[in-house]
Every structure is written in C-alpha cells, then in structure tokens.
Amino acid sequence: MKFGGTSVATLPRWQNIRELVASRRAEGARVLIVVSALSGITDALKQLCAQGDKSKRIEAAAAIKQRHHELLEQMQLAPPEGLLARLDDLAQLAEDGPRVLGELAWQAQVQAHGELLSSTLGAAFLSATGVATQWLDARECLTAIALPNQNERTRLLSAMVEARPDPVLTARLAGLGEVFITQGFIAREGRDDGIAGRTVLLGRGGSDTSAAYLGALLKAQRVEIWTDVAGMFTANPRQVTGARLLQRLDYEEAQEIASTGAKVLHPRCLSPLREPRVPLLIKDTNRPELEGTVIGPEVREHAPSIKAISARKGITLISMESVGMWQEVGFLSDVFAYFKQHGLSVDLIGSAETNVTVSLDPAENLLDSDAIAALATDLAKVCRVKVIAPCAAISLVGRGMRSILHTLSGVLAEFGQLRVHLISQSSNNLNLTFVVDEEVVDALVPHLHDLLIGAGALRTDDSALFGPSWEALYGRGDVAPAAASWWRTDERQRLLDIAAKATPRYVYHLPTVRQQARELKKLAAVDRLHYAVKANTHPAILGALAEEGFGFECVSPGELRAVIAAVPESAPLLFTPNFAPRGDYEFALTTRATVSLDALHPLQYWGELFRDKEIVLRVDLGRGLGHHEKVRTGGSGSKFGLPVDQLDSFLRLADAHGVIVRGLHAHLGSGILDDSHWGEVYGQLASLAERIGSVSFIDIGGGLGVPSHPGEAALDIAGLDRVLREVKTAYPHYQLWMEPGRYLVADAGVLLARTTQQKGKGAFRYLGIDTGMNSLIRPALYDAWHQIVNLTQLDAPATALYQVVGPICESGDVLGTDRRLPEANEGDVMLIAQVGAYGKVMSSPYNMRDEAEEVVIE
Ligand code: ADP
Ligand code: ASP
Ligand code: MG
C-alpha cells in the first residue's frame, strides 16, 4: 500500500491509513506500506538544495523540522529517537552544503530525508495505535542499476531499479513480522566493488515506482496506490470536472495515460508489474469506499475508444534543419549522438527530408536552460537549430487509435485556430499527440474533453469501463444530478405493457415535451417561440405546445394543414419552405401563415403572387454549424438561404412588387450546444436589418442541441439568455423569434422493438430487432448515436458487446454499434432513446415493412 504526500500529511489521514492497514490484516494479508514525504516537503528540500546561503539552508531545515514536530504533536506522540536523529542529519547536511558529498549526491541525500522522516513518523504512530509496524530502509531492498546511457545526474536523481521477484527478501520479511513501512522515492546505488552505494532518487513522483518495484520483488497480491483522488480519470479531474473515472485499464493503456501526463501514476511504475502480473489499484485515502481504478494484465473485450486526454507542459521542441545535402545519409545518427552525449532522452519525433524535430519532456529529462543551450551549441556543428518553448503536448490516448480517427473530425477542427508545432501518432497505436503553445492548453483540454464525449470517441456509454464523473463523486452539493430519463424510472412497466401489445412502436411522453417547452420559455430575451413541426407532427404534441403558447413553423402545405387541424386559430404560423413549387406559396398565402422566401426566383417570376404582402427573408450568413455535415444549413455548400451578396437585388425586386420584408431569418444548422453561436447570428442579422429598414422581427432559427452521450453537458439556457439579452440591448427595436424543433421533442420519444435473432460473425456479435432504418434512419443518415437499452433486463449486468441491427436488406441497417448490453433473449423489449425528433416523421415503408405505430402517454 503506497500513500502519497497528501495521504500522510495530517493526523486524520494517518488514522485512515491505520484503519486501512487493519482491514487488510483482517483479510489475512501482510502489508508493506510505502510512503511519500509529507506534502510539500520534497519541494521544500529541493529549495533548500538550491540555496547557496548556509544560514538560509539551516533555516529551511528548521522549518521542515517544525512541520514534523507539529504532526507529532497532533498525534500526541513524543518524538521517537529515530526521527530526532534524522532531523539532526538533515540539519548537518544543510550546514555542510554540497562540499563533502559532491553536488548531486548531496542533493539526493538531502531530498531522501522527506521519505525517511515520514516513514519513521508513520512507524511510530502505527505502533503506538496498536498496529505493530517494522520500519524498513528501502535502500536495503532496492538497488539501482547503472545504465550505459545515464549520466551522473540521472544516475543519482532519476535512477532505475531492476525488480525481479526476490525470494530471499520475501523470506527475510516473513521472518520479521506482518506490517512494514518503508520509503518511496529512494534506492541505493548498486556497486560491484563491495562499497556501500550512495543514496539515489527515483525521480519526482517516484514513490509510486518504489511501490511497484517492491510489489514485483515480493510478487505481491496487489499494489495499492492511495492518493487524493479515486483513480485514474479520463482527464485531470482538477482541470476537467466532468472527467470520468476509468474503472479498469490494462497495463499498456494505463502506462500510456501516465506517461502522457496523468500525474496520478508515475510513468515508470507499471512496467515492473507487467512481467509478474501484479495488479495495481488506485484509491482515494479519504474516500476508501469509492471503487477506484484497477489496472491489470487482462485486456477486456471492448470497443475501441479514447480512454483519456492528457497534457504535459514544459515541453521543449528542437527543430534541426540539415545544412548539408538533400537526404544526407547519417544525418539522424549525427544529431542523435549529441542527445545521447548530453544524456537527453527524446520523446516525440517528426521528420522531413531535410528537417527533424524532436520534443524533450521535462519528466524524462532534467531540463534547464543550461542543458538546452549546451545541446544547441553542439548541434549547431551539424545543422541549423531552432528551440521552440514553452510548448505543451496534448495526447489522446486509447487502444486502436487508428481505427477511430473518423470520430475525431470535430476535435481536429479545434486545432484549426492554433499553432500546431508537431503531430505524432505513436507506433504502438495508443496515442495521438499534438504539440501546441503552452499557454493554450488550460482552456483547450476541458473543451476537447467535452467534444470527445459529444463525438462518441470517448465511449462514456460503456459503463463497464467509464465510471462516474469527478463532479458526481466529489462535486459541489449544489450541482443537480442529471435527471434520470422518464423511461428509466416511473414509466418502465407501462412501456413493457405497450410493447407487449405490439412492436415496433413509438411512444411519446407529453410531460417531457411540456417540461422542455417551459425550459425554453425561460428565455426572457425571446419574444416568440415557434415549434419547427418537421421534427414530429403528432397532433397531441402540436396540441400540447399550442397550450404552452408556442407558434408553429411549417415547411410544406401538408405540415400547414396538419397544424391548422390540430391547434387553435390564435397560434401564429410560419411557412419556411425551400425550393418549393409555386403552388405551395399559393396555398400558404390562403392561410394565416407568414411566408418566408430564400431566393430571387419567386419574386422574379411569381412576383404578382406576393404583391403588397409582408414576408420573411431567409439569408445565408456564409457558414454552417451542427453535429453532422448533413444538418448544416448555412454556407455555399448548402441549398438554403439567400446569399447576402444578392440582398440588394432581392430588395429591388421586393420594391417593384410592393413586397415588405418584415422579418429576417437565418438558421445555420442543428445540434448546437454552444450558446455563443446564436448571439453571433442575432448580431449579424440585426446589422443587416438596419440596412433593410422595414424589418420588425429577427428570427435566429433553431438548432438548440440536446446532449446524447452520457456525461455530455446540456445547453446552458440561462447562458443563452444572457448572450441574447446582450445583443438585444444593442437592437431593442426588433422582436426576437426562435424556432426550435428537436430540443422540444427528442427526449420525449422512444422506439420499442423486440429482439429477433442473434449471430456471431468474426469478432462481432449481431443482435437483431424487429425494426430498423425503416423506422429510424438517423444512425444511417447522420451517424447519429442513440442510446439503446434492454428494457426487459434493464438492471442486468451488461456483459455482451452487440452490434444492434434491423431486418432491412441494407448493410447500413445498423441502429447501434458496439453496445454493451445484457445477454439478450429472443423477444426481449429493446428501447431506443431520444427518438421523439426526426424518428417517425422520417420513417418509410421500405421493404414493405409495416410502419411503427405511435402511442402517446401523459
Ligand atoms: P500523490 O501525492 O498521492 O502521489 P499526486 O499529486 O502525485 O498524488 O497525483 C494525484 C493527482 O494527479 C490528482 O490529484 C490529480 O490532480 C492529478 N491527475 C492528473 N491527471 C489525472 C488523471 N487523468 N486522473 C487522476 N488524477 C490525475
Ligand atoms: N516525495 C517525492 C516527490 O514529491 C516522491 C513522491 O511523492 O512520489 O516527488
Ligand atoms: Mg504522485
């Protein structure tokens, strides 16, 4: 059991340690405790070492002494003799300075005192509170090996140990007792000449590695890393509060996450455990009841997924341009020889015919400006050198990275705005790394983490791997838990009864529609809301939204008729067709709908039809947005909207026919979760409206996104309102309209189907259900992701990995790929969630299969 700095810094933490050790003893295990220095002490010791002034060093040693005495006082313990002796040693080292031992050996000896002190103190506390504990000197167990490429600095401050199972040590400990405590971070230099080697360090954060070495030497049942967080998360939880706990990882993935920047594990601490197959557990000392992360040898069957995003700061890039001949033979060998000579280990490499650029990671190299300058001077003998710093490396980590590249388009788009100095895809296929300027990472990482969830690249729906978010485990009390879906709790039995009568069936839950409507009515800046009925034209839904005071936006005569039949006359209507025939406008003009135009053609050729009418003009602001290329409705690649450069021609035609442009409209796409977008559209439309003169309202469209993946953040309605109110203050003379569709109805609808057949084929298991793309085309058309659950076995463990497919004769008839679900039986009721929008309305009689019926529940 290894306890980190914060885990050993206070009396309550030591009481936790005592309980934990006692509970392991009660299980019959023998325990070796490995401790770090009290939090902050290693830093203080490093500062002491950097101090040239003797009296300042002595002062620093006294402060460290004081800190340990305070903890002893809290523990109500008299200072044990061993501790006093060590404190005296430290005072002596501070007084002597480096002159006796030599600079680096002295530094190692001084810094080793952090762990020597904390372990001595811990042994006294545990023994005094009833857990008889033997103190062990880690330097008698761990011998550092001298590697040919190490220089004196790495040999003393970042040493390596070869840890093979050691039956002699195991037997020795067996003879000594049941509970031991020793130091992390330190080892003894190995020597062939029989002289006792010097004290060496394992590198910052190296106590984890001590625990791993000892775990391997003793072939332990397991190594437990007790820290201040309940495991390894999908990102640094202090930076990304939505980061999810990784419940299980294999050594390779965990290694990759650690070495790309997740400080929770020292990057070297997994390799010693691989060969003896010792599992490693990460747990929170303060919250031992939380599950934590298990890292072990077994690779579980799961879909390729990004597991984490990590970042490392302080990266230095060295760009080397060959000054000699094109494709000069031996260039790499020449330049790398200098890196070796300077004891610097290269991390990432990018190469071209005349240039090679490498990165140096501060975790692997003791980098300082002198070291870099010395290297650059030598390199300049064979090439032109450029040093780029400070940089940061952002890594996406997960097994099978190359097979999930297609899910990363939105994530990659973020790098469009940034200077990317280097991209590297690791040859083990476990990471994709971007080197950017250091200053951008703090803001970028949380944003990329959200995008990875939204894109389904981080498969948070796989609950066997991805546990709760950090916020859910530790978050502030005032964060409301995500509302459980209506179908998961109260209505499950009702849905099973509905499915028992017939499947496939769409079921709509009206309370959810009303709840979403009320949410949008909180937008104080918006004067009128229209429901974009193309999402779902069921009369009960139209009726419910009319009761909530919504207007209706229709795109065809059929929709107009359906709405007119279902809602009271007082409800306002909009008609916003696209490339519609003349007859559609003729019909619409006989209704009370406000008609919108988005091309010159209608006024050029059918101008008389619109004489003296008030219309809405839909413009194209030159760009599109949304969750998929096929839902972006702006930009020259889309057929919607009048390009702004044709505005003057349009206004001349309107004038010629006495047509008044009363409204101005744009809609850029759908599934947008970023509230700032509508503010931009609103501002642009308002400034165009100023040019037109006759405008009295601005319609900024819909596209309000609904999160689909577990853990994806919902649109911030209050934030959106703030954005809109700001624009409104500048343009108070225009009414503001919106036309949401999906936002109102998506979550209200589910599709129920029954399982038919199963088939294993190659690596895949297919689970058939009795409807497919004929009922729900979104997955095939937009790559849309819909949650799928086995409603019959809702709480059964999800042990199978299925491709969920329908009965349609198309290979695209796949409703969900790689879904972790309970082992299904024929006839189980499957529920496909979030299909209230663009579900039934897009269904077809393809293959002459009966269309799903619709059922409405209150
Ligand atoms: P200890 O002192 O116990 O060794 P560390 O501070 O070295 O603890 O490591 C724990 C810290 O690692 C966490 O508090 C967290 O800030 C940081 N960390 C960075 N990345 C991750 C990650 N992906 N998952 C969990 N923790 C992380
Ligand atoms: N005390 C050492 C450090 O702070 C080692 C450790 O805590 O892992 O780097
Ligand atoms: Mg640590």
XYZ file of C-alpha atoms in Angstrom, residues 382-746:
365
model
C 25.924 19.735 -37.859
C 22.664 21.562 -38.523
C 20.645 24.742 -38.097
C 18.924 24.565 -34.728
C 15.727 26.224 -33.553
C 14.465 25.832 -29.992
C 10.711 26.273 -29.569
C 9.498 26.635 -25.979
C 7.433 26.639 -23.864
C 5.209 24.103 -25.552
C 2.692 21.592 -24.328
C 1.836 18.159 -25.632
C -1.821 17.184 -25.673
C -2.388 13.468 -26.098
C -5.482 11.494 -26.907
C -4.927 8.008 -25.545
C -6.677 4.747 -26.276
C -6.168 1.349 -27.787
C -6.740 1.160 -31.545
C -6.334 4.893 -32.124
C -6.046 4.466 -35.890
C -9.444 2.818 -36.147
C -11.265 5.724 -34.506
C -9.781 8.605 -36.450
C -13.057 9.178 -38.270
C -14.761 10.104 -34.971
C -12.276 12.882 -34.343
C -13.203 15.363 -37.061
C -14.807 17.843 -34.651
C -11.882 17.528 -32.268
C -9.336 18.094 -35.014
C -11.268 21.138 -36.166
C -10.368 22.806 -32.852
C -6.723 22.747 -33.812
C -7.582 24.853 -36.856
C -7.266 28.053 -34.806
C -3.976 27.102 -33.147
C -0.338 26.837 -33.979
C 0.363 23.118 -34.011
C 4.112 22.561 -33.970
C 4.171 18.795 -34.245
C 1.748 15.883 -34.523
C 2.740 12.384 -33.659
C 0.887 9.109 -33.748
C 2.645 6.620 -31.542
C 3.810 3.476 -33.246
C 2.106 1.355 -30.577
C -1.201 2.804 -31.832
C -2.056 4.039 -28.337
C -1.830 7.795 -28.666
C -2.183 10.753 -30.931
C -0.254 13.769 -29.704
C -0.333 17.433 -30.665
C 2.359 19.870 -29.607
C 0.988 23.389 -29.235
C 1.954 26.588 -27.425
C 1.855 26.046 -23.693
C -0.468 28.952 -22.964
C -3.448 27.428 -24.792
C -3.705 24.071 -23.002
C -5.566 25.024 -19.837
C -8.574 26.241 -21.774
C -8.282 23.712 -24.563
C -8.239 20.443 -22.631
C -11.673 20.771 -20.951
C -13.165 21.810 -24.276
C -11.602 18.872 -26.141
C -12.811 16.501 -23.422
C -16.407 17.682 -23.996
C -16.006 17.307 -27.748
C -14.626 13.777 -27.380
C -17.696 12.771 -25.379
C -20.039 14.523 -27.800
C -18.455 12.810 -30.788
C -18.718 9.401 -29.135
C -14.935 9.000 -29.385
C -14.755 8.706 -25.614
C -17.327 5.940 -25.217
C -18.887 7.109 -21.981
C -21.917 4.954 -22.689
C -19.795 1.917 -21.838
C -20.464 1.764 -18.118
C -18.214 -1.248 -17.634
C -15.227 0.989 -18.316
C -16.294 4.542 -17.598
C -17.425 5.212 -14.049
C -18.963 8.365 -12.559
C -17.582 11.823 -13.249
C -15.322 13.517 -10.740
C -18.065 16.078 -10.206
C -20.596 13.363 -9.421
C -18.204 11.827 -6.876
C -16.825 14.974 -5.300
C -18.795 17.807 -6.808
C -20.301 20.740 -5.046
C -23.590 19.900 -3.357
C -25.474 22.434 -5.470
C -24.912 20.626 -8.750
C -28.197 18.958 -9.593
C -27.718 15.355 -10.662
C -28.611 14.739 -14.296
C -32.313 13.962 -14.456
C -32.936 10.264 -14.949
C -34.755 9.576 -18.193
C -38.508 9.259 -17.756
C -38.500 5.779 -19.249
C -35.878 4.505 -16.876
C -37.871 5.016 -13.705
C -41.608 5.562 -13.465
C -42.760 4.518 -16.874
C -40.814 1.354 -17.480
C -43.658 -1.050 -16.672
C -46.074 0.947 -18.765
C -43.699 0.751 -21.716
C -43.323 -3.013 -21.307
C -47.130 -3.313 -21.367
C -47.310 -1.169 -24.504
C -44.663 -3.331 -26.182
C -46.495 -6.499 -25.144
C -49.391 -5.468 -27.397
C -47.273 -4.770 -30.497
C -43.827 -3.774 -31.680
C -42.300 -1.740 -33.184
C -43.949 1.239 -31.521
C -43.013 4.852 -30.962
C -44.050 6.144 -27.545
C -44.209 9.880 -26.748
C -44.204 11.233 -23.227
C -46.086 14.540 -23.164
C -44.839 15.714 -19.734
C -41.321 15.748 -21.177
C -42.460 17.908 -24.114
C -44.050 20.372 -21.692
C -41.001 20.401 -19.479
C -38.748 21.262 -22.426
C -41.193 23.940 -23.595
C -41.116 25.541 -20.136
C -37.363 25.440 -20.127
C -37.289 27.492 -23.352
C -39.901 29.901 -22.072
C -37.280 30.955 -19.539
C -35.509 32.734 -22.410
C -36.623 36.212 -21.431
C -34.935 37.778 -24.473
C -37.053 35.788 -26.917
C -40.409 37.325 -27.863
C -41.877 34.432 -29.783
C -41.113 30.718 -29.972
C -42.208 28.602 -32.923
C -42.063 24.842 -32.850
C -40.403 23.531 -36.026
C -43.011 20.857 -36.628
C -40.973 18.793 -39.076
C -39.359 17.139 -36.032
C -42.624 15.473 -35.031
C -46.115 16.278 -36.292
C -48.120 14.117 -33.918
C -51.331 16.081 -33.151
C -51.020 15.500 -29.404
C -47.585 17.115 -29.419
C -48.818 20.031 -31.545
C -51.724 20.469 -29.119
C -49.501 20.379 -26.046
C -47.159 23.005 -27.471
C -50.063 25.243 -28.520
C -51.203 25.107 -24.890
C -47.729 26.229 -23.885
C -48.154 29.271 -26.135
C -45.894 28.211 -28.999
C -46.299 29.256 -32.617
C -45.563 26.754 -35.411
C -43.093 26.684 -38.209
C -44.051 24.587 -41.254
C -42.146 23.724 -44.414
C -44.862 22.215 -46.629
C -48.592 22.518 -47.290
C -49.023 19.126 -45.597
C -47.479 20.428 -42.386
C -49.589 23.581 -42.571
C -52.756 21.500 -42.888
C -51.749 19.226 -40.019
C -51.043 22.156 -37.739
C -54.182 24.080 -38.700
C -56.227 20.983 -37.892
C -54.560 20.442 -34.506
C -54.118 23.870 -32.920
C -56.351 26.869 -32.151
C -56.581 29.735 -34.637
C -54.766 32.050 -32.329
C -51.479 30.188 -32.735
C -49.140 32.031 -35.136
C -47.799 30.130 -38.160
C -44.660 30.474 -40.221
C -44.155 28.939 -43.638
C -40.474 28.435 -44.407
C -40.159 26.179 -47.453
C -37.119 25.672 -49.634
C -37.210 25.163 -53.423
C -40.972 24.750 -53.118
C -43.196 24.920 -56.205
C -45.326 27.999 -56.839
C -48.466 26.138 -55.785
C -47.134 25.752 -52.230
C -46.900 29.535 -51.823
C -50.324 29.988 -53.354
C -51.721 27.649 -50.736
C -49.777 29.160 -47.859
C -50.953 32.655 -48.765
C -54.543 31.487 -48.275
C -53.720 30.608 -44.646
C -52.694 32.918 -41.812
C -49.050 31.837 -42.123
C -46.248 34.361 -42.523
C -44.378 33.277 -45.645
C -40.640 33.227 -45.966
C -38.545 33.396 -49.156
C -34.911 32.457 -49.599
C -34.213 33.015 -53.310
C -34.706 35.632 -56.032
C -36.734 33.270 -58.210
C -40.138 33.646 -56.515
C -40.067 37.449 -56.836
C -38.515 37.374 -60.316
C -41.095 35.032 -61.836
C -44.100 34.963 -59.487
C -43.873 38.499 -58.184
C -47.603 39.231 -58.542
C -48.365 36.405 -56.111
C -46.623 38.317 -53.345
C -47.847 41.832 -54.233
C -48.286 44.005 -51.135
C -47.542 41.051 -48.835
C -45.294 41.110 -45.784
C -42.683 38.398 -45.960
C -39.695 36.986 -44.112
C -36.360 36.798 -45.881
C -34.092 33.890 -45.056
C -30.445 34.715 -45.635
C -27.296 32.646 -45.704
C -24.655 34.122 -43.437
C -21.960 32.201 -45.243
C -21.276 29.456 -42.729
C -22.914 26.378 -41.284
C -22.802 24.609 -37.942
C -24.054 21.386 -36.487
C -23.417 17.840 -35.405
C -23.065 16.417 -38.945
C -22.321 17.705 -42.418
C -25.877 16.816 -43.487
C -27.522 19.009 -40.880
C -25.526 22.165 -41.620
C -27.808 24.531 -43.433
C -25.567 27.524 -43.994
C -22.600 28.214 -46.244
C -22.315 27.977 -50.002
C -22.325 24.177 -49.773
C -25.908 24.209 -48.573
C -29.036 24.930 -50.625
C -30.697 27.174 -48.037
C -30.886 30.937 -47.750
C -30.314 33.939 -49.958
C -26.609 34.759 -50.175
C -26.021 38.176 -48.646
C -24.448 39.461 -51.880
C -27.873 39.098 -53.566
C -29.624 41.152 -50.899
C -29.759 44.356 -52.948
C -31.253 42.558 -55.973
C -33.826 40.986 -53.679
C -34.780 44.333 -52.159
C -35.160 45.906 -55.630
C -37.483 43.072 -56.705
C -39.431 43.400 -53.463
C -39.815 47.122 -54.012
C -41.007 46.578 -57.544
C -43.862 44.403 -56.246
C -44.686 46.353 -53.111
C -43.432 43.424 -51.003
C -42.383 44.372 -47.468
C -39.541 42.486 -45.790
C -40.886 42.332 -42.255
C -38.650 39.631 -40.868
C -35.106 38.480 -41.329
C -34.200 34.868 -40.715
C -31.152 32.604 -40.649
C -30.670 29.052 -39.460
C -27.193 27.601 -39.501
C -27.756 24.009 -38.515
C -28.801 21.775 -35.692
C -27.453 20.066 -32.614
C -25.538 23.122 -31.401
C -24.572 23.046 -27.714
C -22.504 26.218 -27.643
C -24.639 29.182 -26.560
C -22.457 31.902 -28.085
C -23.471 30.854 -31.617
C -26.949 32.397 -31.529
C -25.627 35.682 -30.281
C -23.427 35.926 -33.374
C -26.296 35.091 -35.745
C -28.548 37.577 -33.959
C -25.951 40.347 -34.179
C -25.287 39.735 -37.868
C -28.975 39.639 -38.754
C -29.665 42.771 -36.759
C -26.992 44.718 -38.573
C -28.410 43.532 -41.929
C -31.869 44.560 -40.756
C -30.573 48.087 -40.221
C -29.732 48.162 -43.945
C -33.203 46.985 -44.968
C -35.260 49.362 -42.870
C -38.674 47.649 -42.915
C -37.758 44.775 -40.602
C -39.588 44.417 -37.292
C -38.519 40.943 -36.154
C -35.460 38.783 -36.329
C -35.722 35.011 -36.412
C -32.485 33.346 -35.373
C -33.691 29.849 -36.174
C -33.369 26.740 -34.047
C -30.666 24.139 -33.755
C -30.631 24.024 -29.957
C -28.767 20.808 -29.240
C -29.763 18.036 -26.913
C -26.865 16.083 -25.397
C -26.975 12.472 -26.467
C -23.963 10.836 -24.823
C -23.860 10.188 -21.108
C -21.841 12.952 -19.475
C -22.214 15.431 -22.327
C -23.056 18.898 -20.985
C -26.525 20.250 -21.771
C -27.095 23.605 -23.430
C -26.962 26.329 -20.809
C -30.312 28.092 -21.228
C -29.518 30.818 -18.709
C -26.209 31.393 -20.526
C -28.020 31.567 -23.869
C -30.432 34.107 -22.450
C -27.551 36.266 -21.259
C -25.977 36.128 -24.726
C -29.254 37.085 -26.402
C -30.075 39.857 -23.944
C -26.735 41.421 -24.625
C -27.433 41.671 -28.374
C -30.954 42.827 -27.667
C -29.719 45.781 -25.675
C -27.960 46.967 -28.839
C -31.041 46.375 -31.049
C -34.077 46.823 -28.799
C -36.299 47.825 -31.734
C -36.508 44.290 -33.174
C -38.590 41.457 -31.808
C -36.629 38.246 -31.379
C -38.046 34.947 -32.636
C -36.717 31.403 -32.455
C -37.851 28.110 -33.967
C -36.651 25.086 -32.001
C -37.703 21.574 -33.022
C -35.558 18.759 -31.757
C -34.949 20.429 -28.395
C -38.654 20.179 -27.559
C -39.378 16.608 -28.541
C -36.225 14.478 -28.876
